[in-house]
Every structure is written in C-alpha cells, then in structure tokens.
PDB file of C-alpha atoms in Angstrom:
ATOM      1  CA  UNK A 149     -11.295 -27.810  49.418  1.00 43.00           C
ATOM      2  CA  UNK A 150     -12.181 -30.802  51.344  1.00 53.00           C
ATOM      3  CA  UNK A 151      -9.327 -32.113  53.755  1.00 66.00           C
ATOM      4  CA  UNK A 152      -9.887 -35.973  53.294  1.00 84.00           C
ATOM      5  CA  UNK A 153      -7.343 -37.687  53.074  1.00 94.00           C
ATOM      6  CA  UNK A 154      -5.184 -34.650  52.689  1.00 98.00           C
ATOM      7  CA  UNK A 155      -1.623 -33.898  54.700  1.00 98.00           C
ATOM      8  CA  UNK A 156       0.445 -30.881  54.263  1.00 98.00           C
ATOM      9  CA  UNK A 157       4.052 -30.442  53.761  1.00 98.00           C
ATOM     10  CA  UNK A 158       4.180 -26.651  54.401  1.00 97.00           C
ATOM     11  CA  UNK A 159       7.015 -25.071  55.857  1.00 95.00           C
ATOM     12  CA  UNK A 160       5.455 -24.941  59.202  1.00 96.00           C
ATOM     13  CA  UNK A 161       3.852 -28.554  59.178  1.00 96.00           C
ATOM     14  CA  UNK A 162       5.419 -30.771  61.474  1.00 98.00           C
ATOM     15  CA  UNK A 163       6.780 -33.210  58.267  1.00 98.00           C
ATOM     16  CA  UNK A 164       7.263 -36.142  61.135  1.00 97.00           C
ATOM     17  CA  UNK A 165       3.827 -36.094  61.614  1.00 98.00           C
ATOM     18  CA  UNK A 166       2.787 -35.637  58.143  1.00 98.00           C
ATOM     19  CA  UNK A 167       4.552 -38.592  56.692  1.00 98.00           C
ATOM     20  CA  UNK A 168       3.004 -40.595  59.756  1.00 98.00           C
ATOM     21  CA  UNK A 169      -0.472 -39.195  58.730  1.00 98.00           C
ATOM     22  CA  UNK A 170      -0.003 -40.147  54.767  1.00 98.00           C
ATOM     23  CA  UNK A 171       1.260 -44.042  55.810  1.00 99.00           C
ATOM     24  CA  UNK A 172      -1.948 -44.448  57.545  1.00 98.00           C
ATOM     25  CA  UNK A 173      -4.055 -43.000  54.743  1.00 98.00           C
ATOM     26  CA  UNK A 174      -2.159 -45.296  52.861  1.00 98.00           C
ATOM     27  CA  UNK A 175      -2.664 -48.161  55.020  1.00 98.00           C
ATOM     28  CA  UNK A 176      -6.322 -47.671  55.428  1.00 97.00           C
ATOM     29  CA  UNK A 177      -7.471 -46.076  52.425  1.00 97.00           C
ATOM     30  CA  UNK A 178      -4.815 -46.844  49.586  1.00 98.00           C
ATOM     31  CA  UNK A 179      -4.351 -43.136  49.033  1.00 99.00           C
ATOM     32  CA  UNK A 180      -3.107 -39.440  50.243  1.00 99.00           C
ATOM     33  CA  UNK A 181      -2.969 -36.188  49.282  1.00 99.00           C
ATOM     34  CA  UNK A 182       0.350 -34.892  49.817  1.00 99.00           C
ATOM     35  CA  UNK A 183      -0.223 -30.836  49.634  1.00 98.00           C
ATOM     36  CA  UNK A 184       2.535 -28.435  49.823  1.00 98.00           C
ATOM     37  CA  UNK A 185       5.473 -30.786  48.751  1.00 99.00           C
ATOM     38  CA  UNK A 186       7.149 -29.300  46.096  1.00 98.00           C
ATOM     39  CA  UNK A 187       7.979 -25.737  45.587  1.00 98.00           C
ATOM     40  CA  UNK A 188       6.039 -24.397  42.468  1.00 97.00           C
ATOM     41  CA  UNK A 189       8.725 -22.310  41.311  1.00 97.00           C
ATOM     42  CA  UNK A 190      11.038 -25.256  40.687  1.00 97.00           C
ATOM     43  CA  UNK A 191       7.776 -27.143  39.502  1.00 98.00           C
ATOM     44  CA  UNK A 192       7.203 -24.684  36.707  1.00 98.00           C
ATOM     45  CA  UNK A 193      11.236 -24.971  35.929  1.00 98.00           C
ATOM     46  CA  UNK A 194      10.526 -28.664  35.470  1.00 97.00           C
ATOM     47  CA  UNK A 195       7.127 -28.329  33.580  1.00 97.00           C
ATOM     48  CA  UNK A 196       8.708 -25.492  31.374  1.00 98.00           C
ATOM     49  CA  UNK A 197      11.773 -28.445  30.593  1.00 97.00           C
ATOM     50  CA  UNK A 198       9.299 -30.963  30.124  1.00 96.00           C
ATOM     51  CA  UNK A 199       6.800 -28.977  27.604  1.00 95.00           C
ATOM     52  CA  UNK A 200       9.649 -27.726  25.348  1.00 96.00           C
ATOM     53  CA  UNK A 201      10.775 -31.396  25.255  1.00 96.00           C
ATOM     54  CA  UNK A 202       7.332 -32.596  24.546  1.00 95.00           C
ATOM     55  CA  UNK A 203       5.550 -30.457  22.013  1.00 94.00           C
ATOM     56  CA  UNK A 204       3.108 -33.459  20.495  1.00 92.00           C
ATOM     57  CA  UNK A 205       2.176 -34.531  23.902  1.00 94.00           C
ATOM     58  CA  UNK A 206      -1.134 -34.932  23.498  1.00 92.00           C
ATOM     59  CA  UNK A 207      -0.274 -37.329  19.867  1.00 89.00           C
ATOM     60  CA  UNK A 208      -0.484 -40.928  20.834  1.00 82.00           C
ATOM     61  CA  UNK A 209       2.571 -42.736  19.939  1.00 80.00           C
ATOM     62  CA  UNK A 210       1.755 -46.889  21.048  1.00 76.00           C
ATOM     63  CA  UNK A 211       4.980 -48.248  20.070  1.00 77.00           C
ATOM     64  CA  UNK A 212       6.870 -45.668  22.011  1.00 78.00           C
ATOM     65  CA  UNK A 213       4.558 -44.939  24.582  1.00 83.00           C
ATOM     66  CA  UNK A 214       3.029 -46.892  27.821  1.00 80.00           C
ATOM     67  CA  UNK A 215      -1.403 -46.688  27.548  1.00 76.00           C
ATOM     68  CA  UNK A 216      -3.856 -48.979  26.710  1.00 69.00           C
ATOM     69  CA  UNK A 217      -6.634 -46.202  27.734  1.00 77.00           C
ATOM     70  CA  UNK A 218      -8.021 -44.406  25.324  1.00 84.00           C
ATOM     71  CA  UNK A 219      -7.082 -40.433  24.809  1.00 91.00           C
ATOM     72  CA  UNK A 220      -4.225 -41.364  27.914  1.00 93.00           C
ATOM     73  CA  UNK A 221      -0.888 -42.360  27.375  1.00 91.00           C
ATOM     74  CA  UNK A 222       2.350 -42.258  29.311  1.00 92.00           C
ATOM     75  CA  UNK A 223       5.057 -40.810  27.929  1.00 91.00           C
ATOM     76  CA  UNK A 224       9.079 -41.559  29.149  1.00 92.00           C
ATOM     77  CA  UNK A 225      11.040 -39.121  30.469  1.00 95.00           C
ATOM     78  CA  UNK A 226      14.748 -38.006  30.656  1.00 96.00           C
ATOM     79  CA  UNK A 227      15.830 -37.597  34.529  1.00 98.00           C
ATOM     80  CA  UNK A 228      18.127 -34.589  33.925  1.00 97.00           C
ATOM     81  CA  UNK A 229      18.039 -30.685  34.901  1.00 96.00           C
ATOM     82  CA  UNK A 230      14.983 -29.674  36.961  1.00 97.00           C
ATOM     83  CA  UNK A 231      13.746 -33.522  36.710  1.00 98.00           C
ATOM     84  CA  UNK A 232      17.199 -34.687  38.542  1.00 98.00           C
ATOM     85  CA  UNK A 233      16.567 -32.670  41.453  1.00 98.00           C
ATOM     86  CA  UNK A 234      15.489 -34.510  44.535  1.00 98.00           C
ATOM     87  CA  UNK A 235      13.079 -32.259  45.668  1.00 98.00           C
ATOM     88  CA  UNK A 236      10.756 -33.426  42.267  1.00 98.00           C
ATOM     89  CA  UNK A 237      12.292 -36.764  41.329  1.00 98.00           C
ATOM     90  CA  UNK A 238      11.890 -37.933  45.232  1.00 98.00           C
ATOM     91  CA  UNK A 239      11.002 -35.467  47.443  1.00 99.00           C
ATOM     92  CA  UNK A 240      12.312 -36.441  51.249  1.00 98.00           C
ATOM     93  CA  UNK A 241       8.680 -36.848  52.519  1.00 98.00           C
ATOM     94  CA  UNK A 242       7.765 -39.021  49.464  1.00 99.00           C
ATOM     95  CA  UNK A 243      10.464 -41.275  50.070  1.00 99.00           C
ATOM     96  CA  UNK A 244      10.239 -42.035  53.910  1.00 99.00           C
ATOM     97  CA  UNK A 245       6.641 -42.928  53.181  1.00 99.00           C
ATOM     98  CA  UNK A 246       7.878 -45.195  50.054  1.00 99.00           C
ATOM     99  CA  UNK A 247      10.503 -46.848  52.313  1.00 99.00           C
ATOM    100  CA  UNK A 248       8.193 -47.393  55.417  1.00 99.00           C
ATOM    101  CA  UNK A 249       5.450 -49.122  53.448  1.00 99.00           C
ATOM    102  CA  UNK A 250       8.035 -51.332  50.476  1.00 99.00           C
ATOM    103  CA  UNK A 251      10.817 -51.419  53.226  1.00 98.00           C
ATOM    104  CA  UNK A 252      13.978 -49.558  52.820  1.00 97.00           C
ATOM    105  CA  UNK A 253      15.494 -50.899  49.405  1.00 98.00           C
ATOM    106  CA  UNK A 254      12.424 -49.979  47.216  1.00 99.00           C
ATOM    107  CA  UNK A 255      12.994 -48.677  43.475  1.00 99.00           C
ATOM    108  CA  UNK A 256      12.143 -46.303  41.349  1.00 99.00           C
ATOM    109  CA  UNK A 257      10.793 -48.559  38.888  1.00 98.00           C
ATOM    110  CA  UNK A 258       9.712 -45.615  36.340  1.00 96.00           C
ATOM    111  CA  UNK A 259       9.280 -42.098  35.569  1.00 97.00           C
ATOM    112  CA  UNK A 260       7.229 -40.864  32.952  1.00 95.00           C
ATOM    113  CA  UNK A 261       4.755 -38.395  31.451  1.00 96.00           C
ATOM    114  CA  UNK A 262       1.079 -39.286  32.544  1.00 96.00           C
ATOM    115  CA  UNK A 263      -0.640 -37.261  29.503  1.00 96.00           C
ATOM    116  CA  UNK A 264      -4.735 -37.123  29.494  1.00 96.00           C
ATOM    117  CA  UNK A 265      -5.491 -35.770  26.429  1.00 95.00           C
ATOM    118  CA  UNK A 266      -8.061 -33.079  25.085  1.00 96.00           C
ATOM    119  CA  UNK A 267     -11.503 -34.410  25.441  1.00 96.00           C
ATOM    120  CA  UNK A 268      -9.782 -37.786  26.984  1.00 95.00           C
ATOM    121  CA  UNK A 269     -13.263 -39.859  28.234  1.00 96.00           C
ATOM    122  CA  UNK A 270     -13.838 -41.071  32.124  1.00 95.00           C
ATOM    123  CA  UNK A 271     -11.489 -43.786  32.204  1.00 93.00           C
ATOM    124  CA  UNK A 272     -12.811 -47.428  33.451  1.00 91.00           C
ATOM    125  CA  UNK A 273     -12.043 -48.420  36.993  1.00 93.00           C
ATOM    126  CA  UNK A 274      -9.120 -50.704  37.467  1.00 92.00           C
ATOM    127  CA  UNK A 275      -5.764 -51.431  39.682  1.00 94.00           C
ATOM    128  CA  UNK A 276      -2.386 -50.760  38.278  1.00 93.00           C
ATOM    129  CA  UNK A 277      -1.760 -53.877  39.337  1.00 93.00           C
ATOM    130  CA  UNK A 278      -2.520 -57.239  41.339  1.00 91.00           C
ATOM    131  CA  UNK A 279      -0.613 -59.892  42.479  1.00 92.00           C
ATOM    132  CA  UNK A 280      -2.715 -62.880  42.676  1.00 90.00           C
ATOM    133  CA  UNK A 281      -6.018 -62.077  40.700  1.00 82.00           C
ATOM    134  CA  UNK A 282      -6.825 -65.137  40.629  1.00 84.00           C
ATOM    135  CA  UNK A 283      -6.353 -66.531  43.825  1.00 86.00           C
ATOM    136  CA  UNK A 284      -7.747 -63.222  45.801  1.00 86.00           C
ATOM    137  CA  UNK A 285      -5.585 -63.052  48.518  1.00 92.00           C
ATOM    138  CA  UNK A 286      -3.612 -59.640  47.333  1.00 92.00           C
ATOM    139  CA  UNK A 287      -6.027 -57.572  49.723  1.00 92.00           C
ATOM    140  CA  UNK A 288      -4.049 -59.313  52.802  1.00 93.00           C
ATOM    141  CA  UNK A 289      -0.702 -58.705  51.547  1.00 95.00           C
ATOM    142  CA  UNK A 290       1.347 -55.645  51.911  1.00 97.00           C
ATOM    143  CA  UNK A 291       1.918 -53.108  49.441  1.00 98.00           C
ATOM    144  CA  UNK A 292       4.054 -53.750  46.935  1.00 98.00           C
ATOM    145  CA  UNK A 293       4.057 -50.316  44.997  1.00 98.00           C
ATOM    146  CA  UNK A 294       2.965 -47.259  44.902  1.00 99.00           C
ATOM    147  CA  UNK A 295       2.153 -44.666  42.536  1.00 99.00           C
ATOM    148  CA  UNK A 296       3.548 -40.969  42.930  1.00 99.00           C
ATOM    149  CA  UNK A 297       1.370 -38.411  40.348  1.00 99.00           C
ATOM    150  CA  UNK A 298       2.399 -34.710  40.291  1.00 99.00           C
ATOM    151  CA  UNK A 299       0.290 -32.710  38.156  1.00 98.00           C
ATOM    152  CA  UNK A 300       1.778 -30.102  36.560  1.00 98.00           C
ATOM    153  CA  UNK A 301      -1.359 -27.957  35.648  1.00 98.00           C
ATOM    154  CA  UNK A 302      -4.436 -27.869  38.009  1.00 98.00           C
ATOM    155  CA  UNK A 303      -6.005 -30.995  38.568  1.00 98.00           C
ATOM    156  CA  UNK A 304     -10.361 -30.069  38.673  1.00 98.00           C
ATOM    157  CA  UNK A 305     -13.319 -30.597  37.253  1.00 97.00           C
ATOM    158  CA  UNK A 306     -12.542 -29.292  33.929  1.00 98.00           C
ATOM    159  CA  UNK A 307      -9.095 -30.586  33.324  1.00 98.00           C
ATOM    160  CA  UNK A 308      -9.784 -34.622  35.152  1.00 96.00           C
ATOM    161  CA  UNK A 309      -8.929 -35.228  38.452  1.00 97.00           C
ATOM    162  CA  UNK A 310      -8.202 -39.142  39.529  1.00 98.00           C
ATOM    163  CA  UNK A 311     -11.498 -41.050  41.513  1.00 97.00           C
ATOM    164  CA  UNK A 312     -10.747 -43.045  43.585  1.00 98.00           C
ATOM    165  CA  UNK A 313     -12.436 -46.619  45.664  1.00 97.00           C
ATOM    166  CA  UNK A 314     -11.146 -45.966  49.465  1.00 96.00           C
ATOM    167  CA  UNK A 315     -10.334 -48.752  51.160  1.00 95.00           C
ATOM    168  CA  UNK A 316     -10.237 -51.257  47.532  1.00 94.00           C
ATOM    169  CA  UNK A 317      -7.040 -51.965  48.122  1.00 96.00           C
ATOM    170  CA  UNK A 318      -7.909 -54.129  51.331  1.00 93.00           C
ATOM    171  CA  UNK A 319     -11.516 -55.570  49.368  1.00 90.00           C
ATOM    172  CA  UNK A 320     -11.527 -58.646  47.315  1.00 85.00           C
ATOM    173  CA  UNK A 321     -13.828 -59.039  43.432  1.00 74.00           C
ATOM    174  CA  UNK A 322     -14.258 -57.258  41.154  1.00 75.00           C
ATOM    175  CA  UNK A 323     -14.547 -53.507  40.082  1.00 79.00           C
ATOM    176  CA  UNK A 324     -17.000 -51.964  42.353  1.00 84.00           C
ATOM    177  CA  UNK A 325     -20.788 -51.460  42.114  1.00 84.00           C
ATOM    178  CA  UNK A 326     -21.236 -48.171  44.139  1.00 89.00           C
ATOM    179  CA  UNK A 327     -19.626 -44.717  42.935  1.00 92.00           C
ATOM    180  CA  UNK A 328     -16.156 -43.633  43.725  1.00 94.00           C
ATOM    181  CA  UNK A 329     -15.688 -41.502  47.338  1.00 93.00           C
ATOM    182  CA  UNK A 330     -13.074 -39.572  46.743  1.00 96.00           C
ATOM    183  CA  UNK A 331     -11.723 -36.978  43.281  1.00 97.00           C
ATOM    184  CA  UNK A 332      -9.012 -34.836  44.989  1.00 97.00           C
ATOM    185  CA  UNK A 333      -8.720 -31.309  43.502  1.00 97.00           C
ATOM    186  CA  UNK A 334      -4.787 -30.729  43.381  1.00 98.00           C
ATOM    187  CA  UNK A 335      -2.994 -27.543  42.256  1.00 98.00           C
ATOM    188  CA  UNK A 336       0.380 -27.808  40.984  1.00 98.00           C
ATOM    189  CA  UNK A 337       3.216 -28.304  44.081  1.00 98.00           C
ATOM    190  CA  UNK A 338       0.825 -30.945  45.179  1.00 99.00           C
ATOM    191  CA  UNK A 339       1.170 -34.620  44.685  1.00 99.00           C
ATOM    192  CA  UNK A 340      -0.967 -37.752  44.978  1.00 99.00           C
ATOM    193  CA  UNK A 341       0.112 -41.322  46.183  1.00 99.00           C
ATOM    194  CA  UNK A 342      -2.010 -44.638  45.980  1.00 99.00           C
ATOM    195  CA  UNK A 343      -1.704 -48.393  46.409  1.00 98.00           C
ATOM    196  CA  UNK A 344      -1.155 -49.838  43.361  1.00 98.00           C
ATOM    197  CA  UNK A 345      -3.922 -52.300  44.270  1.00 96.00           C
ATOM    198  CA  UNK A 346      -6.808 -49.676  44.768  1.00 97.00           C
ATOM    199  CA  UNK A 347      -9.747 -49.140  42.076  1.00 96.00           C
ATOM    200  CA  UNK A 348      -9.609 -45.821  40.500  1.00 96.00           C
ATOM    201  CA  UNK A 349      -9.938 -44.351  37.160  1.00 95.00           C
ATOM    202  CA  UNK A 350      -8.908 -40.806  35.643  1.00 96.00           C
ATOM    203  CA  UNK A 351     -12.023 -38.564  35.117  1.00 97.00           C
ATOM    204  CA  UNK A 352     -12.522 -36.861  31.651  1.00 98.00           C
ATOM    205  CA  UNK A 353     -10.556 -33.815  30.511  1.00 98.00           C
ATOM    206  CA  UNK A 354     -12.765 -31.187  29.105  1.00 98.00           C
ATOM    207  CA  UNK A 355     -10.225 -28.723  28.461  1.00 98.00           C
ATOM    208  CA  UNK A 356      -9.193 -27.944  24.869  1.00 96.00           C
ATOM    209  CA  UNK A 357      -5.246 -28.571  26.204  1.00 97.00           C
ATOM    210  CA  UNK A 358      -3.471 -31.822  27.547  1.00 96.00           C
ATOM    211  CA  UNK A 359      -3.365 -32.747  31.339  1.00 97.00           C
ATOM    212  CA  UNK A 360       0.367 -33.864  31.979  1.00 98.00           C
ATOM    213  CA  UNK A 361       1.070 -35.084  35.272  1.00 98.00           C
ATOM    214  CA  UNK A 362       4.612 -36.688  36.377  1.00 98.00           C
ATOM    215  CA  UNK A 363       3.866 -40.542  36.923  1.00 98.00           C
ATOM    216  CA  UNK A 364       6.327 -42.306  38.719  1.00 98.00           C
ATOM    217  CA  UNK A 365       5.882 -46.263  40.535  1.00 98.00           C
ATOM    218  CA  UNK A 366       7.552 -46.770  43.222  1.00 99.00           C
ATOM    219  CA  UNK A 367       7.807 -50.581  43.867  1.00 99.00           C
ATOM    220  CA  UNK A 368       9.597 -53.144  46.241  1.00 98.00           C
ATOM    221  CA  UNK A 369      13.037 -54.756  45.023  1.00 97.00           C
ATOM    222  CA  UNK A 370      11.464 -57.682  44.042  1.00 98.00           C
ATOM    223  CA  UNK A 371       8.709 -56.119  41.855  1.00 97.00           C
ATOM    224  CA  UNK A 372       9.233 -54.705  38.246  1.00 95.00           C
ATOM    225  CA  UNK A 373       6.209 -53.829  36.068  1.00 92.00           C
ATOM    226  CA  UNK A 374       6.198 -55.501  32.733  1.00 85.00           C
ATOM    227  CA  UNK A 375       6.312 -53.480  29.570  1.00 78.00           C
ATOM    228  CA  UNK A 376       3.504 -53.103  27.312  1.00 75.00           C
ATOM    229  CA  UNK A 377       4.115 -55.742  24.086  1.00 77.00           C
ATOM    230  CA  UNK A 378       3.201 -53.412  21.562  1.00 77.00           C
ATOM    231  CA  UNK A 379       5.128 -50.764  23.195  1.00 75.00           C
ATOM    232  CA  UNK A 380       8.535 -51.966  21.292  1.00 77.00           C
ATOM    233  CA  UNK A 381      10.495 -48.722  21.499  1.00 79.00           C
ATOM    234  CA  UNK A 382       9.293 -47.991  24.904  1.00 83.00           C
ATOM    235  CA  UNK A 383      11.657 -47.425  28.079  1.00 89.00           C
ATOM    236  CA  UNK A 384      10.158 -46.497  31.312  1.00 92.00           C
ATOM    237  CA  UNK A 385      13.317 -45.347  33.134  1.00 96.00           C
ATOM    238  CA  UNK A 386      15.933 -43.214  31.914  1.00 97.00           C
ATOM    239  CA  UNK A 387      18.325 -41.143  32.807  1.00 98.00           C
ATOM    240  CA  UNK A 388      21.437 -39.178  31.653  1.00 98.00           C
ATOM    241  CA  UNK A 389      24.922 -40.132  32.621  1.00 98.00           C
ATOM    242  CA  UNK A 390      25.622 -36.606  34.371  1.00 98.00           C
ATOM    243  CA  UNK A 391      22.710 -37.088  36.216  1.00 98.00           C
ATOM    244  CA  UNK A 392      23.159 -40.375  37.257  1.00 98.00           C
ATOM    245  CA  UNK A 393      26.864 -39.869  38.277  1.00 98.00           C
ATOM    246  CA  UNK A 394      25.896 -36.837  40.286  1.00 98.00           C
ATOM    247  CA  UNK A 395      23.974 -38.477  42.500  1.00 98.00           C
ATOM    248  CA  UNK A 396      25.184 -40.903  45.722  1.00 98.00           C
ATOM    249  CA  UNK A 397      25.260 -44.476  46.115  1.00 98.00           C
ATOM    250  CA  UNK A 398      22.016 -44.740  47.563  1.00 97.00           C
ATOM    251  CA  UNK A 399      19.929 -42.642  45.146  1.00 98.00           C
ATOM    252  CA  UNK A 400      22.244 -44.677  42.592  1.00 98.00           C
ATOM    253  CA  UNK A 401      20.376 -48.031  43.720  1.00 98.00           C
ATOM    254  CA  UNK A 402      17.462 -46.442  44.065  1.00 98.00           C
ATOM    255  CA  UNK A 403      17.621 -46.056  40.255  1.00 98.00           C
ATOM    256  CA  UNK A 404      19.711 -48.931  39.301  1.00 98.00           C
ATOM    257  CA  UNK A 405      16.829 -50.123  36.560  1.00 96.00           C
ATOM    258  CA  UNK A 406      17.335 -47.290  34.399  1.00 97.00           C
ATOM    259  CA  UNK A 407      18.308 -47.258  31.136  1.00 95.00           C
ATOM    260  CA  UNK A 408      21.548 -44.243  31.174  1.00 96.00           C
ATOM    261  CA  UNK A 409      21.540 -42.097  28.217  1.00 92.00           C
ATOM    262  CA  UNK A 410      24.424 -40.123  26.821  1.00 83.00           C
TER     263      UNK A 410
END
C-alpha cells in the first residue's frame, strides 16, 4: 500500500502530529488519507444499521435522492444509534482538521449514503464545488469545505476507489488533460478527506454488489450546498430528536441545519 498522502490514527500514532500532517496534505494537495480512525467493530455496528435500513440501495430514487452521476447516488441518512456516535459522525481527529482549515464554527452541512452501484461507470472529473467559476480566482481562496468519505466495504480496484488531481484545488481551467496521480486503496476504519475544489472522479465498480461509503461535507458557516431541483423529497441532514438532545451545545451548532425527526 503506497503511503502518499496517507496519516495514521493508530493507537500509538502521535494524533498531534497526524492531524498536523493531514492539514498540510490538505493544504498542498487537496486531499488525505486518514488510516486507522475509526474502530471497525463500531464501523460494522454502523454499516450493519445502515444496510438493514437500506435494502434497495443500489435502486436510484432522483426525487429522493442527491446524484446527477450515472449508477451513483447519495442517499440521506438518519443520525441515530451507531451513526450518533462521535467517534463515526465526527471523529476528534476529523474535526480539529475541519476546524483548523473552515475556522472553528464550521458545519456539518450533510450526512448521507454515497452509494456506487453494481457496474457504476468511471465517473467524469469534476469539483464538488467552486466559488467563482467564472471569475477563476477560487484557487487563491481558502477552503471552504471539505468532504469526509468512509467506506464501509473495501475501497480497490474491483469495488471503485476515488482518483484524484493533486494539487487542482490550487490550479485554475478546466478539467485536466493529464491522468489522475493518486486512487487510494482504503479498507473499512479508514476515511478520506478532500477540498471540495479538487478534480476527482469515482472509478468504476465491477463488483456484482453496491459500494456504500458515508459522505458527509463539512463546510464554513457561511456556506450551504444547494439541493438538487429535481430532488423534491430530498433532505441532506437529519437527525432524531434523542440524538440531537443527547448531544452538547457545541455538537448542537455544529448540526444546527438539520432537519430533527421524531
């Protein structure tokens, strides 16, 4: 396994360290591999939730779900039981990085099921997002989100991992010309980061069985990301009551765009 790009959150890693590593991967290259962050056992707890909740995955659903890829689609999810806990909603790590590079206040702007379907083709390269397309000045701007993927099934060559442009983030135009340098093999416990200004694209899944990873943008206070139109029944955040109530003021604002189910 190559190390590019790669930090580790192992028991015996020096975590200070590590989260100063993955802001200047960030910084430089507009992505980081964040190995060892989440313990697999509670993982499977969560993916085991999320599966029985999600049985038609892989069926696209455009007025309920977030996707205008074809054979990928993002689906929402509930924050409750295994979801709700820190350690896989936000892990500590995850969110000093998140507050160093969007400044303390960020949000959690939404939390859903990133679902690559069977056969799903090599996506096209593209940014999540860009402030000023037209004008081309985004590449001297801060960041202003950032994505946070968790795969909950092994992320290779069979199942699609996510290529990525190092460095795009900080490079004016238009998609680039040469091919991607970098397509991360992550095993479940791991977890992926990026600018949301960076080129990448999700590789094809050649499995006969979806590829669900736990999407999640992370974004400044100012910035929201605008619904799909044709997405009518579609709610990025939500949350149940309990779960929201459990938690403390600050993971409260941290959340404070969700919609709070019953």
């Amino acid at each position: 396994m190559h190390d590019h790009n790669r930090v580790s959150f192992a028991s015996t890693a020096d975590h200070g360290c590590a989260v100063a590593a993955a802001v200047a991967h960030l910084r430089r290259d507009g992505v980081v591999v964040l190995d060892d962050l989440i313990d697999r056992n509670l993982l499977a707890e969560c993916s085991e939730m999320v599966t029985a909740r999600h049985p038609d995955m892989a069926l696209p659903d455009r007025a309920q779900y977030f996707g205008p890829y074809v054979g990928r689609h993002t689906i929402p999810l509930q924050i409750d039981g295994a979801l709700a806990d820190p350690a896989v909603l936000l892990p500590k790590p995850v969110a000093r990085i998140a507050a160093t590079l969007l400044d303390d206040t960020f949000k959690i702007d939404s939390v859903g099921l990133l679902v690559a379907v069977p056969g799903a083709p090599d996506q096209t390269a593209h940014r999540d997002a860009w402030l000023y397309p037209r004008q081309g000045v985004d590449h001297l701007l801060p960041a202003f989100a950032l994505a946070f993927a968790v795969p909950l099934v092994r992320m290779d060559e069979a199942s699609g991992r996510t290529a990525f442009w190092r460095g795009s983030h900080r490079t004016p135009g238009a998609t680039p010309a040469t091919l991607h340098d970098l397509a991360p093999t992550l095993d479940p416990g791991s977890a992926i980061m990026w600018d949301y200004r960076i080129h990448h694209r999700g590789l094809a899944n050649n499995r006969d069985v979806p590829r669900p990873v736990i999407f999640s943008a992370l974004s400044r206070e100012w910035w929201v990301e605008i619904d799909p139109p044709e997405a009518k029944h579609y709610r990025k955040l939500k949350i149940s009551r309990s779960a929201f109530e459990a938690f403390g003021s600050r993971w409260q604002a941290r959340l404070s765009r969700a919609s709070i189910e019953n």
